[in-house]
């Protein structure tokens, strides 16, 4: 019963224009009524988010999609049909119903149908969609558990609709279309080849050099822990190089047996990329609590979801 009364409480708060932290399969979101500019403004304020960084609209049905976007390309419908509900965000031509505040003045809108039963139940009870960026202060690591939301937002933490630990663990894959060509703006647990398989054609991964659609999420420095952080493909070399410091280490797989005198965590003993993605942020949050001089993280092989995990580790790197 706890959950149902919590969902009802979230419904009331959102109807009043308040914020609520919501669970999704990727990371926790900081949600507001997408059709209320006043509510949306609170998101920017609470996160210290720059006004030029647009938000993702969360929906529960394909009917709702038609209130948000217009001239939806067939390729987008194909991807939605295949991956929704799930960790895929589509960038589409915005409907006039969506305010410039949501899209930061862009003619496009980002939209996704999250795969979390608590949040889907919430969305079904509301007669408006929800905008939700990750529920952390700007430039912090995204939250994958309720306590991460509290740690990052502190006294600005709103009501948290609890939904356990996020199963995917990194933010959604973002796909848009430029001159009818599919372009990936952010990698998540849906990989480049997953998209290519559904569309039956090659896709481009955008970089600030190849696209005119640069958004702040594409800038390098992002998602940092407070502790200095370094991602590397030669972890043993970096461990030796920093032996005079209090370090913590994030290994991809179980390291070879040897005396390890520093705290370390393993993302996936079996070398599974998706398990590594699911554990990455909670591991970073954990080591960030230990007051270390430096966190070293071992990069994954750079293919499939390994590339997505590496993208987040590289963005977190501060040294
Ligand atoms: O998994 C997720 O996507 C999570 C959960 C809560 O759904 N949300 C999330 O939101 O990661 P946020 O705000 O942290 O990241 C949204 C990204 C930003 O990089 C933003 O620049 C990009 O989406 N974005 C939003 N609208 C866009 C648009 N019209 N064109 C291109 N990029 C857009
Ligand atoms: Mg974010």
GROMACS .gro file of C-alpha atoms and ligand atoms in nm:
model
  353
    1UNK     CA    1   0.000   0.000   0.000
    2UNK     CA    2   0.293   0.231   0.081
    3UNK     CA    3   0.367   0.270  -0.285
    4UNK     CA    4   0.013   0.359  -0.391
    5UNK     CA    5  -0.019   0.632  -0.129
    6UNK     CA    6   0.324   0.762  -0.233
    7UNK     CA    7   0.213   0.777  -0.596
    8UNK     CA    8  -0.099   0.966  -0.490
    9UNK     CA    9   0.112   1.210  -0.292
   10UNK     CA   10   0.335   1.265  -0.597
   11UNK     CA   11   0.023   1.328  -0.808
   12UNK     CA   12  -0.098   1.602  -0.569
   13UNK     CA   13   0.240   1.771  -0.548
   14UNK     CA   14   0.288   1.772  -0.926
   15UNK     CA   15  -0.065   1.908  -0.981
   16UNK     CA   16   0.019   2.192  -0.740
   17UNK     CA   17   0.327   2.276  -0.949
   18UNK     CA   18   0.579   2.125  -0.707
   19UNK     CA   19   0.879   1.909  -0.797
   20UNK     CA   20   0.902   1.535  -0.722
   21UNK     CA   21   1.205   1.307  -0.764
   22UNK     CA   22   1.099   1.005  -0.969
   23UNK     CA   23   1.259   0.666  -1.033
   24UNK     CA   24   1.336   0.553  -1.387
   25UNK     CA   25   1.530   0.257  -1.523
   26UNK     CA   26   1.826   0.490  -1.603
   27UNK     CA   27   1.868   0.741  -1.321
   28UNK     CA   28   1.637   0.929  -1.080
   29UNK     CA   29   1.472   1.232  -1.240
   30UNK     CA   30   1.366   1.568  -1.094
   31UNK     CA   31   1.015   1.596  -1.233
   32UNK     CA   32   0.772   1.882  -1.297
   33UNK     CA   33   0.455   1.943  -1.500
   34UNK     CA   34   0.584   1.986  -1.856
   35UNK     CA   35   0.295   2.224  -1.936
   36UNK     CA   36   0.361   2.466  -1.647
   37UNK     CA   37   0.640   2.718  -1.704
   38UNK     CA   38   0.632   2.807  -1.336
   39UNK     CA   39   0.691   2.445  -1.232
   40UNK     CA   40   0.961   2.398  -1.498
   41UNK     CA   41   1.144   2.708  -1.371
   42UNK     CA   42   1.181   2.538  -1.032
   43UNK     CA   43   1.385   2.261  -1.193
   44UNK     CA   44   1.644   2.504  -1.331
   45UNK     CA   45   1.659   2.681  -0.994
   46UNK     CA   46   1.691   2.365  -0.784
   47UNK     CA   47   1.963   2.210  -0.998
   48UNK     CA   48   2.149   2.534  -1.077
   49UNK     CA   49   2.100   2.427  -1.435
   50UNK     CA   50   2.203   2.670  -1.710
   51UNK     CA   51   1.893   2.800  -1.891
   52UNK     CA   52   2.035   2.691  -2.228
   53UNK     CA   53   2.022   2.319  -2.144
   54UNK     CA   54   1.687   2.172  -2.260
   55UNK     CA   55   1.488   1.906  -2.072
   56UNK     CA   56   1.351   1.562  -2.161
   57UNK     CA   57   0.971   1.517  -2.163
   58UNK     CA   58   0.853   1.184  -2.012
   59UNK     CA   59   0.535   1.024  -2.145
   60UNK     CA   60   0.342   0.698  -2.090
   61UNK     CA   61   0.170   0.642  -2.425
   62UNK     CA   62   0.202   0.696  -2.799
   63UNK     CA   63  -0.110   0.918  -2.788
   64UNK     CA   64   0.075   1.149  -2.553
   65UNK     CA   65   0.364   1.166  -2.800
   66UNK     CA   66   0.140   1.344  -3.051
   67UNK     CA   67   0.081   1.628  -2.800
   68UNK     CA   68   0.455   1.682  -2.770
   69UNK     CA   69   0.597   1.637  -3.119
   70UNK     CA   70   0.489   1.698  -3.480
   71UNK     CA   71   0.604   1.563  -3.818
   72UNK     CA   72   0.744   1.254  -3.648
   73UNK     CA   73   0.970   1.068  -3.892
   74UNK     CA   74   0.896   0.704  -3.968
   75UNK     CA   75   1.240   0.608  -3.837
   76UNK     CA   76   1.153   0.765  -3.501
   77UNK     CA   77   0.829   0.564  -3.483
   78UNK     CA   78   1.024   0.250  -3.561
   79UNK     CA   79   1.270   0.316  -3.278
   80UNK     CA   80   0.993   0.408  -3.034
   81UNK     CA   81   0.801   0.092  -3.126
   82UNK     CA   82   1.108  -0.115  -3.063
   83UNK     CA   83   1.261   0.044  -2.753
   84UNK     CA   84   0.976   0.211  -2.558
   85UNK     CA   85   0.919   0.191  -2.275
   86UNK     CA   86   1.296   0.203  -2.236
   87UNK     CA   87   1.618   0.406  -2.218
   88UNK     CA   88   1.586   0.583  -2.554
   89UNK     CA   89   1.522   0.956  -2.595
   90UNK     CA   90   1.409   1.090  -2.933
   91UNK     CA   91   1.474   1.447  -3.044
   92UNK     CA   92   1.177   1.554  -3.260
   93UNK     CA   93   1.017   1.867  -3.402
   94UNK     CA   94   0.834   2.025  -3.109
   95UNK     CA   95   0.460   2.081  -3.094
   96UNK     CA   96   0.344   2.439  -3.018
   97UNK     CA   97   0.206   2.300  -2.687
   98UNK     CA   98   0.561   2.257  -2.558
   99UNK     CA   99   0.704   2.579  -2.422
  100UNK     CA  100   1.038   2.731  -2.514
  101UNK     CA  101   1.140   2.692  -2.153
  102UNK     CA  102   1.135   2.313  -2.184
  103UNK     CA  103   1.336   2.316  -2.507
  104UNK     CA  104   1.562   2.610  -2.413
  105UNK     CA  105   1.437   2.793  -2.721
  106UNK     CA  106   1.511   2.508  -2.963
  107UNK     CA  107   1.266   2.405  -3.236
  108UNK     CA  108   1.308   2.043  -3.122
  109UNK     CA  109   1.194   1.855  -2.812
  110UNK     CA  110   1.350   1.551  -2.643
  111UNK     CA  111   1.101   1.284  -2.535
  112UNK     CA  112   1.105   0.935  -2.388
  113UNK     CA  113   0.881   0.670  -2.229
  114UNK     CA  114   1.062   0.544  -1.918
  115UNK     CA  115   1.054   0.177  -1.824
  116UNK     CA  116   0.974   0.189  -1.455
  117UNK     CA  117   0.639   0.069  -1.330
  118UNK     CA  118   0.611   0.322  -1.046
  119UNK     CA  119   0.673   0.619  -1.277
  120UNK     CA  120   0.450   0.476  -1.551
  121UNK     CA  121   0.171   0.440  -1.292
  122UNK     CA  122   0.232   0.801  -1.188
  123UNK     CA  123   0.225   0.930  -1.548
  124UNK     CA  124  -0.103   0.746  -1.616
  125UNK     CA  125  -0.269   0.932  -1.327
  126UNK     CA  126  -0.164   1.274  -1.457
  127UNK     CA  127  -0.318   1.464  -1.745
  128UNK     CA  128   0.017   1.622  -1.834
  129UNK     CA  129   0.360   1.477  -1.917
  130UNK     CA  130   0.662   1.533  -1.692
  131UNK     CA  131   0.989   1.702  -1.772
  132UNK     CA  132   1.273   1.546  -1.576
  133UNK     CA  133   1.647   1.601  -1.585
  134UNK     CA  134   1.861   1.380  -1.364
  135UNK     CA  135   1.793   1.462  -0.997
  136UNK     CA  136   2.137   1.597  -0.909
  137UNK     CA  137   2.285   1.945  -0.891
  138UNK     CA  138   2.430   2.045  -1.225
  139UNK     CA  139   2.768   1.881  -1.288
  140UNK     CA  140   2.730   1.622  -1.010
  141UNK     CA  141   2.703   1.247  -1.078
  142UNK     CA  142   2.351   1.132  -1.162
  143UNK     CA  143   2.161   0.952  -0.885
  144UNK     CA  144   2.076   0.582  -0.914
  145UNK     CA  145   1.934   0.546  -0.560
  146UNK     CA  146   1.714   0.774  -0.346
  147UNK     CA  147   2.002   0.855  -0.107
  148UNK     CA  148   2.208   0.989  -0.397
  149UNK     CA  149   1.931   1.243  -0.464
  150UNK     CA  150   1.946   1.356  -0.100
  151UNK     CA  151   2.326   1.375  -0.105
  152UNK     CA  152   2.332   1.588  -0.418
  153UNK     CA  153   2.031   1.817  -0.364
  154UNK     CA  154   2.066   1.852   0.015
  155UNK     CA  155   1.808   2.092   0.159
  156UNK     CA  156   1.663   2.139  -0.190
  157UNK     CA  157   1.555   1.773  -0.202
  158UNK     CA  158   1.184   1.746  -0.290
  159UNK     CA  159   0.954   1.453  -0.212
  160UNK     CA  160   1.122   1.139  -0.347
  161UNK     CA  161   0.898   0.876  -0.499
  162UNK     CA  162   1.105   0.571  -0.414
  163UNK     CA  163   1.148   0.299  -0.673
  164UNK     CA  164   1.461   0.112  -0.565
  165UNK     CA  165   1.790   0.108  -0.746
  166UNK     CA  166   1.788   0.205  -1.116
  167UNK     CA  167   1.849  -0.108  -1.323
  168UNK     CA  168   2.026   0.049  -1.625
  169UNK     CA  169   2.232   0.296  -1.424
  170UNK     CA  170   2.337   0.550  -1.692
  171UNK     CA  171   2.130   0.810  -1.874
  172UNK     CA  172   1.927   0.725  -2.184
  173UNK     CA  173   2.063   0.709  -2.539
  174UNK     CA  174   1.956   1.025  -2.726
  175UNK     CA  175   1.880   1.001  -3.098
  176UNK     CA  176   1.777   1.280  -3.335
  177UNK     CA  177   1.746   1.324  -3.710
  178UNK     CA  178   1.938   1.573  -3.922
  179UNK     CA  179   1.828   1.586  -4.288
  180UNK     CA  180   1.658   1.249  -4.233
  181UNK     CA  181   1.982   1.094  -4.106
  182UNK     CA  182   1.978   0.937  -3.759
  183UNK     CA  183   2.231   1.093  -3.521
  184UNK     CA  184   2.321   0.979  -3.169
  185UNK     CA  185   2.371   1.275  -2.933
  186UNK     CA  186   2.438   1.070  -2.619
  187UNK     CA  187   2.521   0.702  -2.574
  188UNK     CA  188   2.342   0.493  -2.313
  189UNK     CA  189   2.269   0.124  -2.267
  190UNK     CA  190   2.109   0.115  -2.611
  191UNK     CA  191   2.420   0.106  -2.829
  192UNK     CA  192   2.500   0.240  -3.173
  193UNK     CA  193   2.462  -0.109  -3.324
  194UNK     CA  194   2.127  -0.163  -3.145
  195UNK     CA  195   1.997   0.148  -3.325
  196UNK     CA  196   2.153   0.046  -3.657
  197UNK     CA  197   1.995  -0.297  -3.639
  198UNK     CA  198   1.644  -0.156  -3.596
  199UNK     CA  199   1.683   0.110  -3.866
  200UNK     CA  200   1.880  -0.110  -4.102
  201UNK     CA  201   2.117   0.175  -4.182
  202UNK     CA  202   2.431   0.331  -4.036
  203UNK     CA  203   2.396   0.603  -3.773
  204UNK     CA  204   2.637   0.883  -3.687
  205UNK     CA  205   2.755   0.966  -3.339
  206UNK     CA  206   2.746   1.343  -3.305
  207UNK     CA  207   3.040   1.534  -3.179
  208UNK     CA  208   3.056   1.910  -3.146
  209UNK     CA  209   3.247   1.900  -3.478
  210UNK     CA  210   2.984   1.715  -3.681
  211UNK     CA  211   2.657   1.861  -3.558
  212UNK     CA  212   2.491   2.196  -3.533
  213UNK     CA  213   2.280   2.063  -3.246
  214UNK     CA  214   2.533   2.114  -2.970
  215UNK     CA  215   2.378   2.094  -2.624
  216UNK     CA  216   2.553   2.137  -2.291
  217UNK     CA  217   2.522   1.761  -2.225
  218UNK     CA  218   2.778   1.713  -2.501
  219UNK     CA  219   3.043   1.926  -2.334
  220UNK     CA  220   3.323   1.723  -2.193
  221UNK     CA  221   3.328   1.809  -1.823
  222UNK     CA  222   3.008   1.679  -1.668
  223UNK     CA  223   2.888   1.429  -1.408
  224UNK     CA  224   3.188   1.471  -1.174
  225UNK     CA  225   3.235   1.329  -0.827
  226UNK     CA  226   3.379   1.572  -0.568
  227UNK     CA  227   3.698   1.366  -0.540
  228UNK     CA  228   3.953   1.411  -0.822
  229UNK     CA  229   3.880   1.135  -1.074
  230UNK     CA  230   4.089   0.980  -1.350
  231UNK     CA  231   3.975   0.723  -1.607
  232UNK     CA  232   4.255   0.525  -1.770
  233UNK     CA  233   4.316   0.222  -1.990
  234UNK     CA  234   4.638   0.140  -1.800
  235UNK     CA  235   4.513   0.108  -1.446
  236UNK     CA  236   4.818  -0.066  -1.295
  237UNK     CA  237   5.047   0.206  -1.432
  238UNK     CA  238   4.832   0.482  -1.278
  239UNK     CA  239   4.809   0.297  -0.945
  240UNK     CA  240   5.190   0.287  -0.931
  241UNK     CA  241   5.224   0.646  -1.043
  242UNK     CA  242   4.995   0.766  -0.761
  243UNK     CA  243   5.124   0.533  -0.488
  244UNK     CA  244   5.201   0.824  -0.254
  245UNK     CA  245   4.833   0.925  -0.242
  246UNK     CA  246   4.522   0.790  -0.069
  247UNK     CA  247   4.359   0.632  -0.372
  248UNK     CA  248   4.050   0.429  -0.446
  249UNK     CA  249   4.018   0.219  -0.760
  250UNK     CA  250   3.727   0.113  -0.983
  251UNK     CA  251   3.821  -0.198  -1.181
  252UNK     CA  252   3.614  -0.322  -1.471
  253UNK     CA  253   3.681  -0.692  -1.397
  254UNK     CA  254   3.825  -0.869  -1.094
  255UNK     CA  255   4.195  -0.767  -1.081
  256UNK     CA  256   4.468  -1.030  -1.070
  257UNK     CA  257   4.531  -1.158  -0.719
  258UNK     CA  258   4.776  -0.935  -0.533
  259UNK     CA  259   4.776  -0.745  -0.206
  260UNK     CA  260   4.557  -0.439  -0.261
  261UNK     CA  261   4.601  -0.192   0.022
  262UNK     CA  262   4.352   0.061  -0.102
  263UNK     CA  263   3.973   0.045  -0.128
  264UNK     CA  264   3.858  -0.087  -0.462
  265UNK     CA  265   3.539  -0.194  -0.634
  266UNK     CA  266   3.477  -0.421  -0.932
  267UNK     CA  267   3.209  -0.318  -1.185
  268UNK     CA  268   3.156  -0.667  -1.327
  269UNK     CA  269   3.342  -0.980  -1.219
  270UNK     CA  270   3.235  -1.150  -1.541
  271UNK     CA  271   3.321  -0.856  -1.767
  272UNK     CA  272   2.960  -0.770  -1.856
  273UNK     CA  273   2.927  -0.415  -1.996
  274UNK     CA  274   2.564  -0.368  -1.893
  275UNK     CA  275   2.635  -0.479  -1.536
  276UNK     CA  276   2.924  -0.229  -1.532
  277UNK     CA  277   2.689   0.048  -1.651
  278UNK     CA  278   2.434  -0.043  -1.383
  279UNK     CA  279   2.697  -0.018  -1.108
  280UNK     CA  280   2.907   0.275  -1.230
  281UNK     CA  281   2.739   0.572  -1.062
  282UNK     CA  282   2.660   0.398  -0.733
  283UNK     CA  283   3.027   0.290  -0.718
  284UNK     CA  284   3.141   0.647  -0.788
  285UNK     CA  285   2.904   0.778  -0.519
  286UNK     CA  286   3.037   0.520  -0.272
  287UNK     CA  287   3.405   0.598  -0.327
  288UNK     CA  288   3.327   0.971  -0.327
  289UNK     CA  289   3.222   0.933   0.040
  290UNK     CA  290   3.565   0.802   0.148
  291UNK     CA  291   3.756   1.135   0.136
  292UNK     CA  292   4.024   1.000  -0.096
  293UNK     CA  293   4.289   1.208  -0.275
  294UNK     CA  294   4.208   1.042  -0.605
  295UNK     CA  295   3.971   0.787  -0.764
  296UNK     CA  296   4.119   0.587  -1.053
  297UNK     CA  297   3.883   0.406  -1.291
  298UNK     CA  298   3.967   0.142  -1.546
  299UNK     CA  299   3.819   0.208  -1.891
  300UNK     CA  300   3.623  -0.075  -2.059
  301UNK     CA  301   3.689  -0.205  -2.411
  302UNK     CA  302   3.547   0.070  -2.634
  303UNK     CA  303   3.268  -0.121  -2.810
  304UNK     CA  304   2.892  -0.145  -2.753
  305UNK     CA  305   2.785  -0.032  -2.406
  306UNK     CA  306   3.155  -0.026  -2.311
  307UNK     CA  307   3.177   0.297  -2.514
  308UNK     CA  308   2.884   0.445  -2.317
  309UNK     CA  309   3.045   0.363  -1.981
  310UNK     CA  310   3.377   0.507  -2.106
  311UNK     CA  311   3.198   0.824  -2.216
  312UNK     CA  312   3.068   0.880  -1.859
  313UNK     CA  313   3.405   0.793  -1.699
  314UNK     CA  314   3.590   1.029  -1.932
  315UNK     CA  315   3.347   1.313  -1.866
  316UNK     CA  316   3.393   1.260  -1.493
  317UNK     CA  317   3.773   1.284  -1.524
  318UNK     CA  318   3.910   1.596  -1.366
  319UNK     CA  319   4.283   1.527  -1.355
  320LIG     O1  320   1.790   0.877  -1.874
  320LIG     C1  321   1.762   0.996  -1.887
  320LIG     O2  322   1.754   1.052  -1.997
  320LIG     C2  323   1.738   1.077  -1.759
  320LIG     C3  324   1.609   1.027  -1.692
  320LIG     C4  325   1.569   1.109  -1.571
  320LIG     O3  326   1.506   1.021  -1.789
  320LIG     N1  327   1.731   1.217  -1.785
  320LIG     C5  328   1.841   1.290  -1.817
  320LIG     O4  329   1.815   1.425  -1.829
  320LIG     O5  330   1.952   1.242  -1.831
  320LIG     P1  331   1.930   1.535  -1.834
  320LIG     O6  332   1.858   1.663  -1.832
  320LIG     O7  333   2.029   1.510  -1.725
  320LIG     O8  334   1.992   1.518  -1.976
  320LIG     C6  335   1.916   1.555  -2.089
  320LIG     C7  336   2.003   1.571  -2.208
  320LIG     C8  337   2.090   1.694  -2.201
  320LIG     O9  338   2.221   1.661  -2.243
  320LIG     C9  339   2.023   1.788  -2.301
  320LIG    O10  340   2.115   1.879  -2.356
  320LIG    C10  341   1.968   1.689  -2.404
  320LIG    O11  342   1.919   1.585  -2.324
  320LIG     N2  343   1.856   1.747  -2.480
  320LIG    C11  344   1.735   1.785  -2.433
  320LIG     N3  345   1.659   1.837  -2.531
  320LIG    C12  346   1.733   1.833  -2.644
  320LIG    C13  347   1.711   1.873  -2.779
  320LIG     N4  348   1.598   1.931  -2.817
  320LIG     N5  349   1.810   1.851  -2.868
  320LIG    C14  350   1.926   1.792  -2.830
  320LIG     N6  351   1.953   1.753  -2.704
  320LIG    C15  352   1.859   1.773  -2.611
  321LIG    MG1  353   2.203   1.505  -1.606
   0.00000   0.00000   0.00000
